[in-house]
Coordinates of N, CA, C and O in Angstrom, one line a residue:
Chain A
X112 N 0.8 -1.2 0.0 CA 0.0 0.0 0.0 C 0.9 1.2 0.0 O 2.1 1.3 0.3
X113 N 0.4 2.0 -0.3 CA 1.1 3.8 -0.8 C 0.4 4.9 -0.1 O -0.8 4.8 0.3
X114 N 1.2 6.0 0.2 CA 0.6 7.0 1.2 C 1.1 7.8 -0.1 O 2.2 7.8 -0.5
X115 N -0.2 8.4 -0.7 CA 0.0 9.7 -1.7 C -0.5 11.2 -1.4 O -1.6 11.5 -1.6
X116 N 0.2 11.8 -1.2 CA 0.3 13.3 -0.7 C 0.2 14.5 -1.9 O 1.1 14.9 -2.6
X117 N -1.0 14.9 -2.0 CA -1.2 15.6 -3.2 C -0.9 17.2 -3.0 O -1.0 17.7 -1.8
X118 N -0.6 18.2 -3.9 CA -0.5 19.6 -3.3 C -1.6 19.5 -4.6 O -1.4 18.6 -5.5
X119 N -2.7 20.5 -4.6 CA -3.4 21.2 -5.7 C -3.5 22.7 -5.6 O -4.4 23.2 -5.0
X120 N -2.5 23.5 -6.3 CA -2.4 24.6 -6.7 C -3.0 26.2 -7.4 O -2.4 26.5 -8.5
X121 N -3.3 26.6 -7.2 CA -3.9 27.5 -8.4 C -2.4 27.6 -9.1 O -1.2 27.4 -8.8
X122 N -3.1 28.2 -10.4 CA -1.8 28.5 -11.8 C -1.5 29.7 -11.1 O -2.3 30.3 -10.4
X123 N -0.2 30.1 -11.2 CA 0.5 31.8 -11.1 C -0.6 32.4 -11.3 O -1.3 32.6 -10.4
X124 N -1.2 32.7 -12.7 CA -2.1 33.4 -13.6 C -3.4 33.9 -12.9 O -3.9 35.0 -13.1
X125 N -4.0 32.7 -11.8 CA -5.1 32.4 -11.1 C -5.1 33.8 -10.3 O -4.0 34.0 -9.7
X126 N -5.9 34.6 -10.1 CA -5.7 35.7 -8.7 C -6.5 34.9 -7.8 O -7.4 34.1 -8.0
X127 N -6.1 35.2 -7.0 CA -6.3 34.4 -5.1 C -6.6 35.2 -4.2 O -5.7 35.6 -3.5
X128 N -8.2 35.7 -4.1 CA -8.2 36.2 -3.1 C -8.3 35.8 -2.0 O -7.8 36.6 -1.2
X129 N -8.9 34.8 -1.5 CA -8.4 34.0 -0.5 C -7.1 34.0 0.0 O -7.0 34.3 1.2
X130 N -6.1 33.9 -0.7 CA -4.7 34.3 -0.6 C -4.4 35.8 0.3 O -3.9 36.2 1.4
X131 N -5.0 36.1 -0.9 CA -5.1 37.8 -0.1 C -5.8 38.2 1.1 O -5.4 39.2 1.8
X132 N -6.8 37.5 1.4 CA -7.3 38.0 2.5 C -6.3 37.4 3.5 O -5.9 38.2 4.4
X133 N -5.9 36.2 3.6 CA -5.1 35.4 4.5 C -3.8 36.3 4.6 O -3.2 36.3 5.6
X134 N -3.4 36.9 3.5 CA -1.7 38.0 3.5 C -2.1 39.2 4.3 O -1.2 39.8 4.8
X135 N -3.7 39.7 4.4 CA -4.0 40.7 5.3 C -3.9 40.5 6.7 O -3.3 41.2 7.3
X136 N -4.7 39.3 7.3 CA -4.8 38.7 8.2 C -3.6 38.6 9.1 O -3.5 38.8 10.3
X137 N -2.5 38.0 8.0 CA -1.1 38.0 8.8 C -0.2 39.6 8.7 O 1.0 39.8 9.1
X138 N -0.7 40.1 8.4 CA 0.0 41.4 8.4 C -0.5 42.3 9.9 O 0.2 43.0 10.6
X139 N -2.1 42.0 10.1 CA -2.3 42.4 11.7 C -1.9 41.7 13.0 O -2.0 42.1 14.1
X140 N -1.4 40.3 12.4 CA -0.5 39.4 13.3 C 0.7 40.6 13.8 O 1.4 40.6 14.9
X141 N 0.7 41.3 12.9 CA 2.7 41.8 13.1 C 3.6 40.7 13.5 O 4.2 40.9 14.6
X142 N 4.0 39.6 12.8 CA 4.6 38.9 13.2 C 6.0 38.9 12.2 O 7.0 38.2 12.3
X143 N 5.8 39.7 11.5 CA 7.0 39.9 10.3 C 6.2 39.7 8.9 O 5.0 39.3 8.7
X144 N 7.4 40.4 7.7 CA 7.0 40.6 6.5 C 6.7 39.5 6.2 O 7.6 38.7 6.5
X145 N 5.4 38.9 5.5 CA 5.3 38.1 4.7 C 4.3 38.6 3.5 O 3.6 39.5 3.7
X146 N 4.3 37.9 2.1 CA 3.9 37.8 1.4 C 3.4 37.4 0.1 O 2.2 37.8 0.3
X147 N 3.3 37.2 -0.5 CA 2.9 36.0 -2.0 C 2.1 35.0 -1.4 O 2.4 33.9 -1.5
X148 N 0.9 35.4 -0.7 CA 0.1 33.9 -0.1 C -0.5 33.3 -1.1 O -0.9 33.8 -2.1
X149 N -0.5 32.1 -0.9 CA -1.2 31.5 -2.0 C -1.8 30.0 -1.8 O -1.2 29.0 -2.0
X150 N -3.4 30.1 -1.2 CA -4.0 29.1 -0.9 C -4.3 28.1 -1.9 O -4.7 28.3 -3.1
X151 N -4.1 26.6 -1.3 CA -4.2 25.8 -2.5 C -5.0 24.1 -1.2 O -5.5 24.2 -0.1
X152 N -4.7 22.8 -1.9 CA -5.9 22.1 -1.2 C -4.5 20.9 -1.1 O -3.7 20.7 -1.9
X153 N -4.7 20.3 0.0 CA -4.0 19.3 0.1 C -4.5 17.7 0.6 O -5.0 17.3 1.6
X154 N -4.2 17.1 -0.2 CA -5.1 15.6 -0.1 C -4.0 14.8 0.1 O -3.0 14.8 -0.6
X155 N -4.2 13.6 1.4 CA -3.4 12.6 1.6 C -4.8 11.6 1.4 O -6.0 11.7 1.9
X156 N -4.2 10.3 0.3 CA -4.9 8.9 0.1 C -4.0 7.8 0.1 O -2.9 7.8 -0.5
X157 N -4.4 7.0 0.7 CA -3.7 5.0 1.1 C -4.4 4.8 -0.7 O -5.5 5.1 -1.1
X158 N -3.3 4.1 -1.5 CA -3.2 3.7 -2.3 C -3.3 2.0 -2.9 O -2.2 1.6 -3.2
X159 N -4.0 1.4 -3.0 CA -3.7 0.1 -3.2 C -2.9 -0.2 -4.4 O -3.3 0.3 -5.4
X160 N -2.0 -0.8 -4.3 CA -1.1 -0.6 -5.6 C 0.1 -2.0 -5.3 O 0.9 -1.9 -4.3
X161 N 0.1 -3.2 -6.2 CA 1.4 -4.1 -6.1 C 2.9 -3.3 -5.7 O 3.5 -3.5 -4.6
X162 N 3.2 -2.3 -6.8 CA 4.2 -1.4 -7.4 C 3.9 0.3 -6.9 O 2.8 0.8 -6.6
X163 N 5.3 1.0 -6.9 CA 5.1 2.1 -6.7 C 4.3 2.8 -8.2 O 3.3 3.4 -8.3
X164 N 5.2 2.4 -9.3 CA 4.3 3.2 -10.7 C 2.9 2.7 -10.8 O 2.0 3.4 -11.4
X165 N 2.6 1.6 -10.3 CA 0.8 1.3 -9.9 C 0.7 2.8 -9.4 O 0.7 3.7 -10.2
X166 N 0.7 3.0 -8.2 CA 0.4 3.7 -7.5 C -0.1 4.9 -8.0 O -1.2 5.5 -8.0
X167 N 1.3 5.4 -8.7 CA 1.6 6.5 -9.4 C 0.6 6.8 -10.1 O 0.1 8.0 -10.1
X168 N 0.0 5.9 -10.8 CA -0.5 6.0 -12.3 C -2.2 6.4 -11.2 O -2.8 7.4 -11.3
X169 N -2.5 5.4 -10.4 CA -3.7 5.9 -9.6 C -4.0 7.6 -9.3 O -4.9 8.3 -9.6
X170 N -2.6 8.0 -8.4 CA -2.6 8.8 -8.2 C -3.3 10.0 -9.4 O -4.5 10.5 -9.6
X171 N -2.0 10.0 -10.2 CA -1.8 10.8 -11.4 C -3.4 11.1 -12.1 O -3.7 12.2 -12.4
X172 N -4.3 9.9 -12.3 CA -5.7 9.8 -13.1 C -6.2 10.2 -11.9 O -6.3 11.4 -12.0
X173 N -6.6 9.8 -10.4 CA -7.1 11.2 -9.4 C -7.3 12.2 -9.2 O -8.4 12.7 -8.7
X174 N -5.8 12.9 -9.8 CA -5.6 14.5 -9.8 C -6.3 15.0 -11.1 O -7.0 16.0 -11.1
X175 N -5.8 14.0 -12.5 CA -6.8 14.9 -13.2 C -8.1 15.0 -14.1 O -8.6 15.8 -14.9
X176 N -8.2 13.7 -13.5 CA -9.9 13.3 -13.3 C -10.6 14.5 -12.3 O -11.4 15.3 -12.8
X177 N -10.1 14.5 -10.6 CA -11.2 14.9 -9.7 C -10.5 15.9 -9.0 O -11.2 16.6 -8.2
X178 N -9.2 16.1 -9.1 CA -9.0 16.9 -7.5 C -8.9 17.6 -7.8 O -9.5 18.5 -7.0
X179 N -8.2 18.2 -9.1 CA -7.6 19.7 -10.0 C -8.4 19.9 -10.8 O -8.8 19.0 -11.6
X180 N -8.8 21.2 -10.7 CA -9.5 21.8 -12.5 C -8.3 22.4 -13.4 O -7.7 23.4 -13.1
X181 N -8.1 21.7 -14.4 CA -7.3 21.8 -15.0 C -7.0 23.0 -15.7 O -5.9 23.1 -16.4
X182 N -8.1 24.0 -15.6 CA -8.3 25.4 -16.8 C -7.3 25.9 -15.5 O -6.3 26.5 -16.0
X183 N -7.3 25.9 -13.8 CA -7.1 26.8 -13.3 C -6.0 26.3 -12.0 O -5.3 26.8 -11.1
X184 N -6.3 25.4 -12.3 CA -5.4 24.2 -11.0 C -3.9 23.6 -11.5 O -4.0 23.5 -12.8
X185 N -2.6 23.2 -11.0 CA -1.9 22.3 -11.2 C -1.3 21.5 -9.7 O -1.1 21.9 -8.5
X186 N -1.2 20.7 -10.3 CA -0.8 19.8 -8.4 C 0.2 18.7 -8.7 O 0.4 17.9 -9.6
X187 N 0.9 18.8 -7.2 CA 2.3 17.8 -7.3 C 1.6 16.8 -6.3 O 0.7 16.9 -5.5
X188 N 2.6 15.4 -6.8 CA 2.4 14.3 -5.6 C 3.9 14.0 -5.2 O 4.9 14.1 -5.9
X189 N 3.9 13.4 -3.6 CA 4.9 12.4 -3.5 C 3.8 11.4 -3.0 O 2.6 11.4 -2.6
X190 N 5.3 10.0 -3.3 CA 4.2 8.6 -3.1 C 5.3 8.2 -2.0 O 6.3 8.9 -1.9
X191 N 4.9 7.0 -1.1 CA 6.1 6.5 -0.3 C 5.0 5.5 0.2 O 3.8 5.7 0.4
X192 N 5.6 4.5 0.4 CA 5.3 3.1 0.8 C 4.9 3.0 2.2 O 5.5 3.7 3.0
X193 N 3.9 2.0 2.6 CA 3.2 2.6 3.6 C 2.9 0.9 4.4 O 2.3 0.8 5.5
Chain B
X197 N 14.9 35.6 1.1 CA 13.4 35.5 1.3 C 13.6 34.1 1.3 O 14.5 33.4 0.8
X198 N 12.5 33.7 2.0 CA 12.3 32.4 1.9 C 11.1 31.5 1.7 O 10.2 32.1 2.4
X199 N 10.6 30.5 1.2 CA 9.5 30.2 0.6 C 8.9 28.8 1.8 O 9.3 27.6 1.8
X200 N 7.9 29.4 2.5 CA 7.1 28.2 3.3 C 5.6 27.4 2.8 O 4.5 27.8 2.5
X201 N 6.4 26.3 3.0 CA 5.0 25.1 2.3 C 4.4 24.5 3.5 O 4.9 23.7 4.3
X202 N 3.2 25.1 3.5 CA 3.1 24.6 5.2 C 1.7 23.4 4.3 O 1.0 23.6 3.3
X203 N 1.6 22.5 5.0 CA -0.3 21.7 5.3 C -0.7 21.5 6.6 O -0.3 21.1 7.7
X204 N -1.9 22.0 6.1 CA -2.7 22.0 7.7 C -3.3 20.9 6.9 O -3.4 20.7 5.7
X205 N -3.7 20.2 8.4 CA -4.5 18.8 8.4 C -5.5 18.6 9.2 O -5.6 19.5 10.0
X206 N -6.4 17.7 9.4 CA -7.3 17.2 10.6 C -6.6 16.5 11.5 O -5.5 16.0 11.1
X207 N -6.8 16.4 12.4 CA -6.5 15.7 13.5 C -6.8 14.0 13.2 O -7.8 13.6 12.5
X208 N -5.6 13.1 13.8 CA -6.1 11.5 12.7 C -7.9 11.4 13.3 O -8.9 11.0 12.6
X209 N -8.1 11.8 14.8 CA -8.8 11.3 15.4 C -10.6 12.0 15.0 O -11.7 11.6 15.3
X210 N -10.3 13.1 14.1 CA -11.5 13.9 13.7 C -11.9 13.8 12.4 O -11.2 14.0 11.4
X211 N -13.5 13.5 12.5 CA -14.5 12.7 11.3 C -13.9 14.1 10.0 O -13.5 15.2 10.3
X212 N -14.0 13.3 8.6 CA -13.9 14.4 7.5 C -14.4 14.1 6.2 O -14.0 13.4 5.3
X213 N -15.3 14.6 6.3 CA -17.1 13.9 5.5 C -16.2 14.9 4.1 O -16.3 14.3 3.0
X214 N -15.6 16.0 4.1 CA -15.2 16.0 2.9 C -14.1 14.8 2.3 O -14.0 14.8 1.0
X215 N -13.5 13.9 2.8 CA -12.7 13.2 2.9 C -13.4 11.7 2.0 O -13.1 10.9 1.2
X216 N -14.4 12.1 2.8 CA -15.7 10.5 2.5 C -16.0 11.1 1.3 O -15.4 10.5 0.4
X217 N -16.7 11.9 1.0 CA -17.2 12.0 -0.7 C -16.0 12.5 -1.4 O -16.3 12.3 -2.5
X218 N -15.2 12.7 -1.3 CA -13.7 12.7 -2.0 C -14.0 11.1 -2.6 O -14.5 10.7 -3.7
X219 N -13.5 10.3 -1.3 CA -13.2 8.4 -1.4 C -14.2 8.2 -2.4 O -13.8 7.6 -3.5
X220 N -15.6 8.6 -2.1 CA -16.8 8.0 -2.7 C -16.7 7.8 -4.4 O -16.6 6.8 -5.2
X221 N -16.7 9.4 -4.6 CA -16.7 10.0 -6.2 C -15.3 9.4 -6.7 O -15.4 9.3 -8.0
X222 N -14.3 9.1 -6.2 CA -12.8 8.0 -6.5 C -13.7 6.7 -7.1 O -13.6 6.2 -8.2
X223 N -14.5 6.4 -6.4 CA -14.4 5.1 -6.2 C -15.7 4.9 -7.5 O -16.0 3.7 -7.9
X224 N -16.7 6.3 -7.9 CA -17.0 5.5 -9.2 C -16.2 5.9 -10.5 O -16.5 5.7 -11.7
X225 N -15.2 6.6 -10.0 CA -14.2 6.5 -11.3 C -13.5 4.8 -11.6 O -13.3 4.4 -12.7
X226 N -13.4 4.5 -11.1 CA -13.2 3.1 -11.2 C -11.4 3.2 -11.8 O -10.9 2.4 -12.6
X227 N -10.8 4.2 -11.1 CA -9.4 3.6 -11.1 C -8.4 3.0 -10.5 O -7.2 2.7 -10.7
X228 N -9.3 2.7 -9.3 CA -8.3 1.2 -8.5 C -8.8 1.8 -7.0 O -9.6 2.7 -6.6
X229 N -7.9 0.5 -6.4 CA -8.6 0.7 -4.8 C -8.0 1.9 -3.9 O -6.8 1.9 -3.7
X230 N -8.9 3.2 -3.4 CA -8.1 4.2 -2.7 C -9.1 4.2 -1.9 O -10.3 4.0 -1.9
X231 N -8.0 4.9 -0.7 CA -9.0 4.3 0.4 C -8.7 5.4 1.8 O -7.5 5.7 1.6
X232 N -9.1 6.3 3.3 CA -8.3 6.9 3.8 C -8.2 8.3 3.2 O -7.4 9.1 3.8
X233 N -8.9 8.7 2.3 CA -9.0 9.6 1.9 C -9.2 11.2 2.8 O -10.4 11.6 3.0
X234 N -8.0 12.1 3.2 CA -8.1 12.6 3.8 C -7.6 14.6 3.4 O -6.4 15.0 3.4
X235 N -8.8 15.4 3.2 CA -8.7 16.7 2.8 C -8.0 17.9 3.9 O -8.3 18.1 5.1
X236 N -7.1 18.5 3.3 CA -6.3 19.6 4.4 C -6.1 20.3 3.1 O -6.0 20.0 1.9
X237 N -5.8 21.8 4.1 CA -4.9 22.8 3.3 C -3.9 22.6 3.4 O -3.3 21.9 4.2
X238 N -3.3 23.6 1.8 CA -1.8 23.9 1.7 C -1.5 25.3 1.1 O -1.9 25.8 0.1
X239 N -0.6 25.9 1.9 CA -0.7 27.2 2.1 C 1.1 27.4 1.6 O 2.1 26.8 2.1
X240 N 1.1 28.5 0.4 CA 2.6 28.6 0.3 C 2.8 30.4 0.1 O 2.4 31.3 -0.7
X241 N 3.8 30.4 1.2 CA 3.7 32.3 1.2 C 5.5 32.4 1.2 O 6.4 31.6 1.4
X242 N 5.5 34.0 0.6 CA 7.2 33.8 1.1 C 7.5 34.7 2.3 O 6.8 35.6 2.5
X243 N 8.4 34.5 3.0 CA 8.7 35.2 4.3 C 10.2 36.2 4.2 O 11.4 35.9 4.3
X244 N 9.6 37.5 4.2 CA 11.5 38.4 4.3 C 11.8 37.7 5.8 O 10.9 37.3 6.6
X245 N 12.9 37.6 5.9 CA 14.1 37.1 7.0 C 15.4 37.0 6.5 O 15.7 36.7 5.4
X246 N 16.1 37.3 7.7 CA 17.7 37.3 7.0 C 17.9 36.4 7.2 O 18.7 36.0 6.3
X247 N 17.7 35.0 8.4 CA 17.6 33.6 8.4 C 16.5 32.9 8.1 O 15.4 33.4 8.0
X248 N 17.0 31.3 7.8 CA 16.4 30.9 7.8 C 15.5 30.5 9.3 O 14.3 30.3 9.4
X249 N 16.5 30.5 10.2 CA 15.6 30.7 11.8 C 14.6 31.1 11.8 O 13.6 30.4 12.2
X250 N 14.4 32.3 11.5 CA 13.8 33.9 11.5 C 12.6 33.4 10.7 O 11.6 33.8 11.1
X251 N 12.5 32.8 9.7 CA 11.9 32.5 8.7 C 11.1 31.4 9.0 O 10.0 31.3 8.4
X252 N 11.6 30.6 9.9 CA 11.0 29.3 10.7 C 9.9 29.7 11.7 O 8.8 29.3 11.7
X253 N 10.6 30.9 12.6 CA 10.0 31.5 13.4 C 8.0 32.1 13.3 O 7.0 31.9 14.0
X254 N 8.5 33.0 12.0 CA 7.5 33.8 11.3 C 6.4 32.5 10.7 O 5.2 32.8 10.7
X255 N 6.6 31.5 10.3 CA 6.1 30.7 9.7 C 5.1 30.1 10.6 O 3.8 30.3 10.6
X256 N 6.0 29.2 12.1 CA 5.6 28.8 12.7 C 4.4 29.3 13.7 O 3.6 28.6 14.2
X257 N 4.8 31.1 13.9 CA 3.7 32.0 14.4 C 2.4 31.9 13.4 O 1.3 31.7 13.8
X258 N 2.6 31.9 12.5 CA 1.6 32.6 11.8 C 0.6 31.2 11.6 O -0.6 31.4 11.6
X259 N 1.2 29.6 11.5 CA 0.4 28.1 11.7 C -0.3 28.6 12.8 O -1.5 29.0 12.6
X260 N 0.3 28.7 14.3 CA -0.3 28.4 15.5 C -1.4 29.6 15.2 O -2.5 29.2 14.9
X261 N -1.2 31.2 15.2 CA -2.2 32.2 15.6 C -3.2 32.2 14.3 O -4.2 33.0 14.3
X262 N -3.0 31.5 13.2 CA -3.9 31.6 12.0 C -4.3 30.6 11.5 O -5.5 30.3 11.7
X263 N -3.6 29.7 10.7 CA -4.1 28.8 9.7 C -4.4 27.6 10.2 O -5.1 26.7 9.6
X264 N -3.7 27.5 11.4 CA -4.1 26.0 12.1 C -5.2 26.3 13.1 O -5.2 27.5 13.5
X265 N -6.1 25.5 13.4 CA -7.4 25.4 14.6 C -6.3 24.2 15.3 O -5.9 23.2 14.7
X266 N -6.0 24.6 16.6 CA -5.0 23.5 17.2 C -5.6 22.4 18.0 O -5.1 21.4 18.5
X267 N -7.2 22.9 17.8 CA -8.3 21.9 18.2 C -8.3 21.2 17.9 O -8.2 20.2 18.7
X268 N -8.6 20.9 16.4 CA -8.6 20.4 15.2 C -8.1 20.1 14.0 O -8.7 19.6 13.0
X269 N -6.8 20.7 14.2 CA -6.0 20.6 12.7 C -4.4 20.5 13.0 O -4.3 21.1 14.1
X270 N -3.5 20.1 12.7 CA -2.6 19.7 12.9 C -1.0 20.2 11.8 O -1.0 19.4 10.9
X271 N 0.2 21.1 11.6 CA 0.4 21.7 10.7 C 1.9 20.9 10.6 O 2.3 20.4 11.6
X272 N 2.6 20.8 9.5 CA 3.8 20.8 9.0 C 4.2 21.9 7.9 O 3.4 22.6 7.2
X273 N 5.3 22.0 7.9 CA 5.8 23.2 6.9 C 7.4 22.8 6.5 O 8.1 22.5 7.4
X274 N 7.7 22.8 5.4 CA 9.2 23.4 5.0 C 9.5 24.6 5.0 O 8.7 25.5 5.2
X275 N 10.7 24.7 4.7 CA 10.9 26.6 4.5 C 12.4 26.2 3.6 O 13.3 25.5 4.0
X276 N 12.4 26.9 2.1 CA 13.6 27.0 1.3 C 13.9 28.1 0.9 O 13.0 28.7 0.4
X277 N 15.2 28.6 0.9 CA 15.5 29.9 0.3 C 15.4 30.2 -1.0 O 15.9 29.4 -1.8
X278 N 14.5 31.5 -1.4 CA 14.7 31.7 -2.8 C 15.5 32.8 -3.2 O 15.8 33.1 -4.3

């Protein structure tokens, strides 16, 4: 079995306000400069898979089947054995 | 500057019905067995600091007093210089 850790991203291109409200948020923190926020969705799934490239390949049709919209989304995985 | 990838998560121990209809809608795609299906954010901002310390610091403030519910959510982060 496989522990697959997904990041799903907005594109650069995407404006985020979500992002933005959250870069407001921490700026009345006063806890120091930060900024480029950029909210995005993160998914951990147990994978049934013989092989790691099984896995992979589950994964991979997951993300762009269901997790990512692809006009506005891109997303990374790591896989590791579980 | 430095670039933090933090994920907030659920607690293992707290129900996550987005997590269940995630598994569900997987499972009439019909591309293999996934299972554990569990939804969190992922938040990537950049932080001015002249360390990386400094930069750990700011990160880690801003998990506890904002993006994490410590009730209920649970956070990891990297931090790499760009």
């Amino acid at each position: 079995m496989y522990l697959s850790r997904i990041r799903v991203t907005l594109r650069p291109s995407i404006l985020d306000p979500q992002g933005k409200a959250v870069e407001h948020a921490i700026g009345t923190l006063g806890v120091g400069a930060v900024h480029g926020v950029r909210m995005g969705k993160y998914i951990e799934m147990k994978v049934e898979g013989a092989t790691e490239a099984e896995a992979r390949k589950v994964t991979e049709e997951v993300c762009r089947k269901l997790l990512a919209n692809p006009v506005m989304e891109d997303f990374q995985y790591d896989i590791a054995k579980i």
